[in-house]
Amino acid sequence: MSTETLPQQEEKRPLARRLVGANTLWIALVLLGLVVVFGIIDPSGILNITNLQFLLIETSVLLVLSVGMTFVIITSGIDLSVGSVLVFSGITSALVMNAMSGGDSTEAGWGVIIVGLLVAVASGAAWGVLNGLLIARAKIPALIVTLGSFGAALGAGELLTGGSDVRSVPSALAKSLGSGTVLGGIPSMVVLAAVVTAIGAWLLSTTRFGRYTYAIGSNEVAAQRTGISVTRHLVLVYALSGVLAGLAGFMSLAYFTTTTLTSHSTDNLNAIAGVVLGGTSLFGGVGSVIGTVIGVFIPAVLNKGFTIIGVNVFWQPIAVAIVLVAAVWFDQVRRRARNQR
């Protein structure tokens, strides 16, 4: 099987049929429909600039996690560890910055902050490489490996801090990335998440790395026979997921000015939900970063919209669950229809 087969087959289909069959189009229409409905119910609510700004900021960390998760799921894998890796990376970053500042990094300069960023990214990368090696070389199922590292990373972080949050964060980091704005008022967190998303979309859609990711998810054996080093590529994919989890941990540290040990227990599931809602198939071989962006915002808009119009908060996860199950069902229907042609 050639790594170009799927794109070539798509190009031969009429444009209108490709658009109608595109997961991204349908999920975008769902998101647009939600915005319109909430906008009609309360025009000054969901469409309010301040609410939109907070919505974007609150989604930034999850979006960075979800970009990495997109690559993993396209290879037909899974990564349950990203939330714990986020916490661990934030902890190691905060501890190193404090150590470099004599125990309190509040007044630390940009040299210390850059070292903290590198430590966070390296911590995430280390867990990602470990996951990738165990999955690709040791042939242990991804579900088991990442479930194990989910607990191990969180436990390691708690051991480093004694189970308490690290609350000393450089003021310059909090003011610039955490609550700062650039380009005339755009939150820095949103800009960073947008840059990561753009790079992820470029990497997946236009590079050899992206083509190999699709090929492995479509048929791992066939990809191996065409000369793709499947083991090496899977290690790189999980390393990428770890790197972005580390970056997300640094962003969370900047925004909350604490390591928030207990606040990320469902980040892995939220990232998976966003990716799947965005049209990436759990069976592998299909997906896009643009779809993930849309998918991540569907639960966010639901939650924000329900809060604005005063719906009981207990209905929010139920609504998200219904949309998620519907998205997976729709994906299965499309796969069966495609296989029958």
XYZ file of N, CA, C and O in Angstrom, residues 71-255:
740
model
N -2.696 12.964 16.515
C -1.702 12.112 15.869
C -1.764 10.691 16.421
O -1.681 9.711 15.672
N -1.904 10.574 17.739
C -1.940 9.250 18.372
C -3.135 8.447 17.887
O -3.007 7.275 17.504
N -4.315 9.053 17.879
C -5.524 8.316 17.508
C -5.539 7.997 16.020
O -6.059 6.943 15.610
N -4.969 8.849 15.194
C -4.897 8.534 13.763
C -4.074 7.276 13.519
O -4.326 6.518 12.578
N -3.085 7.004 14.383
C -2.312 5.754 14.258
C -3.069 4.574 14.853
O -2.517 3.482 14.974
N -4.331 4.777 15.249
C -5.196 3.798 15.927
C -4.707 3.491 17.334
O -4.962 2.421 17.876
N -4.009 4.453 17.947
C -3.562 4.306 19.320
C -4.417 5.125 20.275
O -5.469 5.656 19.895
N -3.957 5.231 21.508
C -4.645 6.019 22.527
C -3.607 6.460 23.547
O -2.598 5.766 23.754
N -3.827 7.600 24.165
C -2.903 8.076 25.202
C -3.718 8.606 26.379
O -4.217 9.723 26.354
N -3.837 7.767 27.406
C -4.594 8.136 28.597
C -3.757 8.903 29.611
O -4.264 9.310 30.645
N -2.482 9.096 29.311
C -1.567 9.656 30.304
C -1.415 11.172 30.224
O -0.759 11.764 31.082
N -1.986 11.819 29.212
C -1.647 13.221 28.961
C -1.983 14.153 30.124
O -1.249 15.097 30.408
N -3.100 13.896 30.826
C -3.446 14.752 31.950
C -2.438 14.660 33.080
O -2.033 15.670 33.666
N -1.994 13.438 33.391
C -0.998 13.248 34.446
C 0.371 13.768 34.021
O 1.111 14.324 34.838
N 0.717 13.582 32.752
C 1.988 14.109 32.246
C 1.977 15.630 32.308
O 2.996 16.262 32.631
N 0.832 16.240 32.021
C 0.678 17.691 32.160
C 1.009 18.121 33.591
O 1.785 19.062 33.814
N 0.424 17.428 34.564
C 0.657 17.769 35.977
C 2.121 17.570 36.343
O 2.755 18.430 36.976
N 2.692 16.421 35.952
C 4.091 16.127 36.271
C 5.021 17.178 35.671
O 5.963 17.645 36.334
N 4.764 17.565 34.438
C 5.620 18.551 33.770
C 5.527 19.912 34.444
O 6.538 20.607 34.594
N 4.326 20.295 34.859
C 4.170 21.554 35.583
C 4.907 21.535 36.913
O 5.524 22.533 37.317
N 4.881 20.387 37.572
C 5.565 20.256 38.859
C 7.078 20.354 38.690
O 7.753 21.109 39.406
N 7.632 19.592 37.748
C 9.088 19.638 37.557
C 9.545 21.025 37.135
O 10.585 21.514 37.593
N 8.755 21.687 36.293
C 9.091 23.036 35.863
C 9.097 23.995 37.048
O 10.034 24.777 37.232
N 8.046 23.939 37.860
C 7.940 24.838 39.012
C 9.058 24.579 40.015
O 9.647 25.534 40.564
N 9.367 23.306 40.271
C 10.417 22.971 41.242
C 11.789 23.458 40.768
O 12.578 23.978 41.565
N 12.073 23.291 39.500
C 13.365 23.736 38.966
C 13.466 25.258 39.020
O 14.504 25.811 39.407
N 12.393 25.956 38.659
C 12.427 27.422 38.719
C 12.609 27.904 40.153
O 13.327 28.874 40.400
N 11.948 27.222 41.091
C 12.127 27.591 42.500
C 13.554 27.325 42.969
O 14.138 28.138 43.699
N 14.099 26.172 42.559
C 15.465 25.830 42.965
C 16.470 26.837 42.427
O 17.428 27.210 43.107
N 16.264 27.294 41.203
C 17.163 28.269 40.599
C 17.025 29.654 41.229
O 17.914 30.499 41.074
N 15.899 29.872 41.937
C 15.636 31.192 42.513
C 15.775 31.196 44.034
O 15.283 32.115 44.694
N 16.379 30.157 44.568
C 16.579 30.116 46.014
C 15.345 29.741 46.806
O 15.237 30.099 47.980
N 14.413 29.033 46.203
C 13.230 28.564 46.922
C 11.966 29.332 46.626
O 10.863 28.888 46.971
N 12.046 30.479 45.972
C 10.859 31.271 45.629
C 11.105 31.942 44.281
O 11.926 32.845 44.164
N 10.388 31.483 43.275
C 10.641 31.967 41.910
C 9.761 33.149 41.527
O 9.725 33.538 40.357
N 9.057 33.731 42.484
C 8.101 34.802 42.170
C 8.738 35.940 41.376
O 8.150 36.460 40.423
N 9.948 36.307 41.749
C 10.617 37.433 41.087
C 11.651 36.976 40.066
O 12.512 37.758 39.670
N 11.560 35.729 39.649
C 12.541 35.177 38.708
C 12.456 35.883 37.356
O 11.386 36.350 36.929
N 13.607 35.934 36.661
C 13.667 36.564 35.345
C 13.407 35.579 34.227
O 13.122 34.390 34.448
N 13.570 36.070 32.989
C 13.231 35.247 31.831
C 14.201 34.093 31.605
O 13.835 33.092 31.007
N 15.418 34.220 32.089
C 16.343 33.090 31.983
C 15.822 31.884 32.731
O 15.833 30.744 32.218
N 15.344 32.110 33.944
C 14.776 31.025 34.750
C 13.501 30.493 34.100
O 13.259 29.276 34.072
N 12.678 31.381 33.563
C 11.415 30.959 32.934
C 11.675 30.075 31.716
O 11.000 29.059 31.512
N 12.662 30.442 30.912
C 12.982 29.632 29.727
C 13.466 28.249 30.140
O 13.091 27.230 29.533
N 14.298 28.187 31.190
C 14.732 26.884 31.698
C 13.518 26.079 32.171
O 13.407 24.874 31.920
N 12.581 26.744 32.840
C 11.366 26.070 33.282
C 10.564 25.504 32.123
O 10.024 24.386 32.203
N 10.482 26.271 31.035
C 9.785 25.785 29.839
C 10.475 24.547 29.272
O 9.816 23.550 28.935
N 11.795 24.596 29.163
C 12.543 23.458 28.624
C 12.370 22.224 29.499
O 12.243 21.100 28.992
N 12.358 22.418 30.817
C 12.176 21.291 31.738
C 10.789 20.682 31.564
O 10.635 19.458 31.538
N 9.772 21.514 31.427
C 8.403 21.014 31.240
C 8.285 20.197 29.957
O 7.722 19.095 29.950
N 8.843 20.733 28.868
C 8.768 20.038 27.580
C 9.574 18.735 27.625
O 9.123 17.688 27.125
N 10.765 18.783 28.252
C 11.598 17.580 28.347
C 10.925 16.522 29.215
O 10.997 15.314 28.910
N 10.269 16.939 30.287
C 9.564 15.985 31.152
C 8.447 15.287 30.385
O 8.282 14.064 30.477
N 7.687 16.069 29.623
C 6.628 15.475 28.817
C 7.173 14.546 27.751
O 6.637 13.455 27.522
N 8.267 14.960 27.109
C 8.879 14.136 26.068
C 9.358 12.804 26.629
O 9.229 11.754 25.977
N 9.915 12.820 27.845
C 10.424 11.591 28.461
C 9.298 10.575 28.666
O 9.453 9.388 28.347
N 8.171 11.042 29.175
C 7.036 10.129 29.346
C 6.509 9.653 27.992
O 6.129 8.487 27.837
N 6.493 10.544 26.998
C 6.024 10.145 25.679
C 6.909 9.094 25.039
O 6.425 8.122 24.454
N 8.237 9.269 25.146
C 9.168 8.284 24.588
C 9.008 6.950 25.306
O 9.022 5.875 24.672
N 8.863 6.985 26.625
C 8.656 5.743 27.383
C 7.393 5.029 26.918
O 7.405 3.811 26.675
N 6.306 5.775 26.758
C 5.072 5.181 26.248
C 5.299 4.567 24.873
O 4.877 3.431 24.597
N 5.956 5.324 23.989
C 6.178 4.855 22.627
C 7.029 3.595 22.569
O 6.734 2.670 21.798
N 8.073 3.536 23.370
C 8.939 2.350 23.371
C 8.186 1.114 23.860
O 8.327 0.020 23.297
N 7.413 1.281 24.920
C 6.665 0.136 25.451
C 5.594 -0.333 24.471
O 5.326 -1.533 24.347
N 4.989 0.603 23.757
C 3.931 0.246 22.804
C 4.517 -0.322 21.515
O 4.087 -1.373 21.028
N 5.517 0.370 20.952
C 6.033 -0.006 19.631
C 7.051 -1.134 19.694
O 7.075 -1.997 18.812
N 7.908 -1.133 20.706
C 8.956 -2.162 20.784
C 8.531 -3.365 21.621
O 8.707 -4.509 21.210
N 7.978 -3.093 22.801
C 7.577 -4.200 23.676
C 6.222 -4.788 23.275
O 5.814 -5.821 23.800
N 5.520 -4.111 22.370
C 4.231 -4.576 21.844
C 3.172 -4.724 22.935
O 2.318 -5.616 22.877
N 3.223 -3.848 23.937
C 2.192 -3.819 24.962
C 1.070 -2.907 24.476
O 1.347 -1.828 23.943
N -0.190 -3.312 24.627
C -1.291 -2.473 24.134
C -1.225 -1.045 24.669
O -0.936 -0.820 25.858
N -1.516 -0.089 23.802
C -1.435 1.326 24.178
C -2.338 1.662 25.354
O -1.986 2.482 26.208
N -3.504 1.021 25.414
C -4.428 1.273 26.508
C -3.776 0.952 27.860
O -3.875 1.730 28.815
N -3.081 -0.189 27.930
C -2.458 -0.620 29.181
C -1.259 0.252 29.522
O -1.082 0.682 30.664
N -0.419 0.525 28.516
C 0.783 1.331 28.759
C 0.422 2.720 29.261
O 0.953 3.190 30.278
N -0.477 3.384 28.564
C -0.788 4.773 28.936
C -1.656 4.852 30.185
O -1.611 5.857 30.906
N -2.429 3.799 30.463
C -3.146 3.750 31.736
C -2.145 3.633 32.887
O -2.299 4.271 33.934
N -1.093 2.831 32.670
C -0.047 2.706 33.681
C 0.706 4.005 33.892
O 0.947 4.429 35.032
N 1.073 4.673 32.803
C 1.804 5.934 32.939
C 0.907 7.054 33.451
O 1.391 8.024 34.049
N -0.405 6.926 33.239
C -1.355 7.865 33.828
C -1.198 7.894 35.351
O -1.086 8.947 35.974
N -1.160 6.713 35.960
C -0.988 6.639 37.405
C 0.433 6.941 37.843
O 0.654 7.613 38.856
N 1.407 6.457 37.061
C 2.811 6.627 37.445
C 3.237 8.092 37.402
O 3.936 8.571 38.301
N 2.838 8.817 36.367
C 3.229 10.227 36.246
C 2.617 11.062 37.367
O 3.281 11.916 37.964
N 1.347 10.805 37.675
C 0.702 11.550 38.753
C 1.337 11.200 40.097
O 1.606 12.087 40.927
N 1.606 9.909 40.315
C 2.244 9.496 41.557
C 3.630 10.092 41.707
O 4.018 10.523 42.807
N 4.390 10.128 40.607
C 5.736 10.709 40.654
C 5.672 12.194 40.995
O 6.485 12.710 41.772
N 4.697 12.890 40.435
C 4.532 14.306 40.746
C 4.185 14.528 42.207
O 4.713 15.445 42.854
N 3.323 13.685 42.756
C 2.953 13.818 44.164
C 4.126 13.487 45.075
O 4.281 14.087 46.146
N 4.962 12.522 44.666
C 6.159 12.215 45.453
C 7.107 13.410 45.505
O 7.718 13.695 46.538
N 7.239 14.100 44.373
C 8.148 15.249 44.316
C 7.677 16.404 45.200
O 8.491 17.174 45.712
N 6.381 16.530 45.383
C 5.841 17.677 46.137
C 5.269 17.288 47.493
O 4.799 18.171 48.225
N 5.271 15.998 47.798
C 4.651 15.563 49.042
C 3.139 15.655 49.003
O 2.485 15.707 50.046
N 2.579 15.680 47.815
C 1.124 15.751 47.666
C 0.545 17.139 47.751
O -0.686 17.313 47.734
N 1.400 18.155 47.811
C 0.926 19.548 47.900
C 1.271 20.307 46.628
O 2.293 20.031 45.990
N 0.436 21.257 46.270
C 0.698 22.063 45.081
C 1.875 23.010 45.300
O 2.093 23.503 46.411
N 2.606 23.249 44.224
C 3.667 24.264 44.226
C 3.024 25.579 43.816
O 2.466 25.686 42.725
N 3.104 26.574 44.676
C 2.359 27.816 44.438
C 3.248 29.014 44.123
O 2.773 30.136 44.039
N 4.530 28.779 43.978
C 5.449 29.878 43.659
C 5.779 29.835 42.175
O 6.458 28.928 41.689
N 5.255 30.799 41.443
C 5.425 30.878 39.989
C 5.916 32.278 39.641
O 5.438 33.266 40.216
N 6.869 32.410 38.721
C 7.366 33.746 38.348
C 6.241 34.692 37.941
O 5.396 34.349 37.114
N 6.245 35.876 38.517
C 5.217 36.870 38.188
C 5.264 37.255 36.709
O 4.230 37.493 36.086
N 6.484 37.296 36.164
C 6.626 37.654 34.747
C 5.937 36.635 33.858
O 5.330 36.986 32.828
N 5.994 35.359 34.233
C 5.333 34.308 33.459
C 3.819 34.447 33.561
O 3.110 34.353 32.545
N 3.321 34.675 34.772
C 1.882 34.799 34.964
C 1.321 36.014 34.228
O 0.234 35.948 33.635
N 2.065 37.117 34.253
C 1.572 38.344 33.630
C 1.676 38.326 32.109
O 0.873 38.961 31.424
N 2.673 37.614 31.579
C 2.872 37.614 30.128
C 2.067 36.511 29.445
O 1.234 36.786 28.568
N 2.280 35.270 29.854
C 1.577 34.158 29.220
C 0.241 33.872 29.889
O -0.779 33.685 29.210
N 0.216 33.870 31.220
C -1.003 33.495 31.934
C -2.162 34.442 31.725
O -3.285 34.018 31.412
N -1.926 35.730 31.895
C -3.016 36.705 31.787
C -2.706 37.832 30.806
O -3.491 38.784 30.687
N -1.593 37.728 30.097
C -1.202 38.793 29.178
C -1.918 38.722 27.848
O -2.588 37.744 27.523
N -1.772 39.798 27.075
C -2.361 39.862 25.736
C -1.308 40.345 24.749
O -0.333 41.003 25.124
N -1.512 40.013 23.486
C -0.636 40.464 22.408
C -1.498 40.843 21.213
O -2.696 40.565 21.174
N -0.869 41.472 20.231
C -1.544 41.798 18.973
C -2.851 42.556 19.190
O -3.888 42.236 18.592
N -2.814 43.528 20.095
C -3.978 44.374 20.288
C -5.073 43.801 21.155
O -6.242 44.158 20.977
N -4.726 42.900 22.060
C -5.728 42.417 23.007
C -6.043 40.941 22.944
O -6.904 40.462 23.683
N -5.369 40.183 22.076
C -5.606 38.740 22.000
C -4.839 38.066 23.133
O -3.646 38.305 23.307
N -5.500 37.230 23.946
C -4.811 36.572 25.058
C -3.601 35.760 24.580
O -3.671 35.062 23.561
N -2.507 35.859 25.308
C -1.276 35.158 24.934
C -1.485 33.646 24.880
O -0.915 32.963 24.032
N -2.295 33.130 25.812
C -2.581 31.688 25.829
C -3.225 31.246 24.511
O -2.899 30.187 23.968
N -4.128 32.065 24.015
C -4.831 31.729 22.775
C -3.873 31.764 21.592
O -3.917 30.896 20.712
N -3.001 32.755 21.560
C -2.028 32.858 20.463
C -1.102 31.651 20.454
O -0.837 31.053 19.401
N -0.599 31.257 21.629
C 0.288 30.099 21.709
C -0.425 28.829 21.254
O 0.127 28.027 20.491
N -1.670 28.649 21.707
C -2.440 27.476 21.286
C -2.682 27.487 19.781
O -2.630 26.440 19.117
N -2.928 28.664 19.214
C -3.148 28.777 17.774
C -1.888 28.434 16.995
O -1.950 27.770 15.947
N -0.730 28.872 17.485
C 0.536 28.552 16.822
C 0.781 27.041 16.848
O 1.161 26.436 15.834
N 0.570 26.418 18.006
C 0.745 24.966 18.124
C -0.204 24.245 17.172
O 0.181 23.287 16.488
N -1.445 24.707 17.108
C -2.437 24.091 16.226
C -2.033 24.218 14.762
O -2.147 23.259 13.989
N -1.558 25.402 14.374
C -1.140 25.620 12.989
C 0.033 24.717 12.619
O 0.065 24.121 11.524
N 0.992 24.592 13.517
C 2.139 23.715 13.257
C 1.685 22.265 13.158
O 2.129 21.514 12.284
N 0.785 21.868 14.062
C 0.265 20.501 14.020
C -0.479 20.207 12.733
O -0.326 19.136 12.142
N -1.297 21.165 12.281
C -2.039 20.980 11.031
C -1.093 20.872 9.848
O -1.285 20.031 8.948
N -0.071 21.714 9.827
C 0.920 21.653 8.750
C 1.659 20.314 8.769
O 1.830 19.674 7.727
N 2.066 19.878 9.953
C 2.824 18.634 10.078
C 2.011 17.438 9.616
O 2.520 16.547 8.929
N 0.724 17.428 9.957
C -0.113 16.284 9.620
C -0.537 16.277 8.158
O -0.609 15.216 7.531
N -0.789 17.438 7.595
C -1.404 17.480 6.258
C -0.418 17.638 5.109
O -0.767 17.334 3.961
N 0.805 18.091 5.374
C 1.701 18.396 4.253
C 3.068 17.721 4.315
O 3.847 17.862 3.377
N 3.378 17.000 5.382
C 4.721 16.439 5.512
C 4.706 14.920 5.428
O 3.658 14.275 5.561
N 5.896 14.363 5.244
C 6.043 12.913 5.233
C 5.630 12.314 6.570
O 5.045 11.225 6.633
N 5.938 13.031 7.658
C 5.550 12.551 8.989
C 4.036 12.352 9.065
O 3.548 11.350 9.604
N 3.284 13.289 8.519
C 1.829 13.173 8.516
C 1.353 12.014 7.645
O 0.454 11.257 8.036
N 1.964 11.853 6.477
C 1.558 10.757 5.587
C 1.842 9.405 6.235
O 1.034 8.472 6.118
N 2.968 9.289 6.906
C 3.291 8.037 7.595
C 2.300 7.768 8.730
O 1.937 6.621 8.999
N 1.880 8.832 9.398
C 0.903 8.681 10.486
C -0.406 8.114 9.960
O -0.965 7.165 10.539
N -0.887 8.656 8.844
C -2.109 8.126 8.232
C -1.913 6.691 7.758
O -2.794 5.838 7.940
N -0.770 6.408 7.150
C -0.524 5.078 6.603
C -0.516 4.025 7.695
O -1.097 2.943 7.537
N 0.122 4.313 8.812
C 0.182 3.351 9.920
C -1.202 3.116 10.495
O -1.581 1.982 10.821
N -1.983 4.174 10.617
C -3.331 4.015 11.138
C -4.247 3.265 10.195
O -5.154 2.554 10.629
N -4.016 3.401 8.896
C -4.847 2.709 7.909
C -4.541 1.217 7.857
O -5.442 0.378 7.836
N -3.253 0.886 7.860
C -2.837 -0.521 7.801
C -1.373 -0.606 8.214
O -0.486 -0.326 7.414
N -1.136 -0.983 9.452
C 0.230 -0.981 9.981
C 1.131 -1.966 9.243
O 2.291 -1.662 8.954
N 0.598 -3.146 8.921
C 1.397 -4.159 8.231
C 1.786 -3.675 6.838
O 2.941 -3.806 6.414
N 0.817 -3.112 6.117
C 1.104 -2.600 4.781
C 2.106 -1.457 4.835
O 2.993 -1.344 3.968
N 1.979 -0.610 5.840
C 2.929 0.499 5.994
C 4.336 -0.028 6.219
O 5.313 0.496 5.664
N 4.461 -1.069 7.014
C 5.772 -1.683 7.262
C 6.361 -2.223 5.962
O 7.562 -2.083 5.696
N 5.533 -2.826 5.124
C 6.003 -3.437 3.872
C 6.423 -2.393 2.842
O 7.203 -2.700 1.935
N 5.901 -1.176 2.956
C 6.307 -0.124 2.016
C 7.604 0.562 2.451
O 8.061 1.486 1.784
N 8.164 0.122 3.566
C 9.448 0.672 4.001
C 9.377 1.660 5.137
O 10.401 2.230 5.548
N 8.182 1.902 5.676
C 8.046 2.811 6.808
C 8.529 2.121 8.082
O 8.142 0.979 8.355
N 9.371 2.793 8.843
C 9.806 2.254 10.136
C 8.696 2.529 11.151
O 8.660 3.579 11.795
N 7.781 1.580 11.273
C 6.605 1.764 12.107
C 6.998 1.983 13.567
O 6.464 2.863 14.247
N 7.951 1.200 14.042
C 8.373 1.323 15.441
C 8.897 2.726 15.736
O 8.486 3.378 16.698
N 9.803 3.190 14.898
C 10.382 4.517 15.090
C 9.309 5.597 15.024
O 9.293 6.537 15.835
N 8.400 5.464 14.066
C 7.388 6.502 13.891
C 6.429 6.546 15.077
O 6.046 7.627 15.525
N 6.033 5.392 15.579
C 5.127 5.377 16.725
C 5.782 5.998 17.957
O 5.132 6.711 18.732
N 7.074 5.733 18.140
C 7.793 6.359 19.262
C 7.762 7.876 19.108
O 7.526 8.610 20.079
N 7.960 8.360 17.884
C 7.931 9.803 17.640
C 6.544 10.389 17.869
O 6.413 11.497 18.401
N 5.508 9.654 17.490
C 4.138 10.142 17.675
C 3.818 10.284 19.162
O 3.267 11.297 19.607
N 4.177 9.273 19.947
C 3.908 9.357 21.387
C 4.825 10.391 22.050
O 4.429 11.037 23.033
N 6.029 10.554 21.524
C 6.910 11.608 22.034
C 6.292 12.983 21.770
O 6.345 13.879 22.636
N 5.711 13.165 20.585
C 5.039 14.427 20.258
C 3.886 14.686 21.223
O 3.709 15.806 21.713
N 3.102 13.651 21.502
C 2.010 13.797 22.449
C 2.535 14.209 23.827
O 1.957 15.073 24.502
N 3.656 13.616 24.238
C 4.256 13.969 25.518
C 4.786 15.395 25.535
O 4.622 16.118 26.524
N 5.430 15.810 24.455
C 5.954 17.179 24.364
C 4.827 18.197 24.509
O 4.945 19.190 25.253
N 3.721 17.962 23.819
C 2.602 18.904 23.893
C 1.925 18.857 25.262
O 1.416 19.877 25.741
N 1.919 17.688 25.909
C 1.400 17.623 27.275
C 2.296 18.422 28.211
O 1.812 19.103 29.130
N 3.619 18.358 27.989
C 4.543 19.153 28.786
C 4.331 20.644 28.580
O 4.325 21.425 29.540
N 4.137 21.050 27.325
C 3.866 22.457 27.037
C 2.548 22.889 27.672
O 2.440 23.987 28.227
N 1.538 22.021 27.608
C 0.249 22.329 28.233
C 0.409 22.483 29.744
O -0.252 23.332 30.366
N 1.282 21.674 30.346
C 1.545 21.810 31.772
C 2.153 23.155 32.114
O 1.808 23.772 33.134
N 3.042 23.638 31.267
C 3.654 24.952 31.472
C 2.624 26.056 31.305
O 2.607 27.030 32.066
N 1.732 25.914 30.322
C 0.667 26.892 30.118
C -0.287 26.922 31.316
O -0.700 28.000 31.773
N -0.638 25.745 31.824
C -1.512 25.668 32.989
C -0.861 26.320 34.202
O -1.516 27.032 34.974
N 0.437 26.096 34.357
C 1.189 26.700 35.456
C 1.149 28.224 35.357
O 0.969 28.923 36.355
N 1.303 28.738 34.150
C 1.286 30.184 33.939
C -0.096 30.776 34.210
O -0.218 31.860 34.789
N -1.130 30.065 33.821
C -2.492 30.595 33.943
C -3.013 30.536 35.379
O -3.567 31.508 35.895
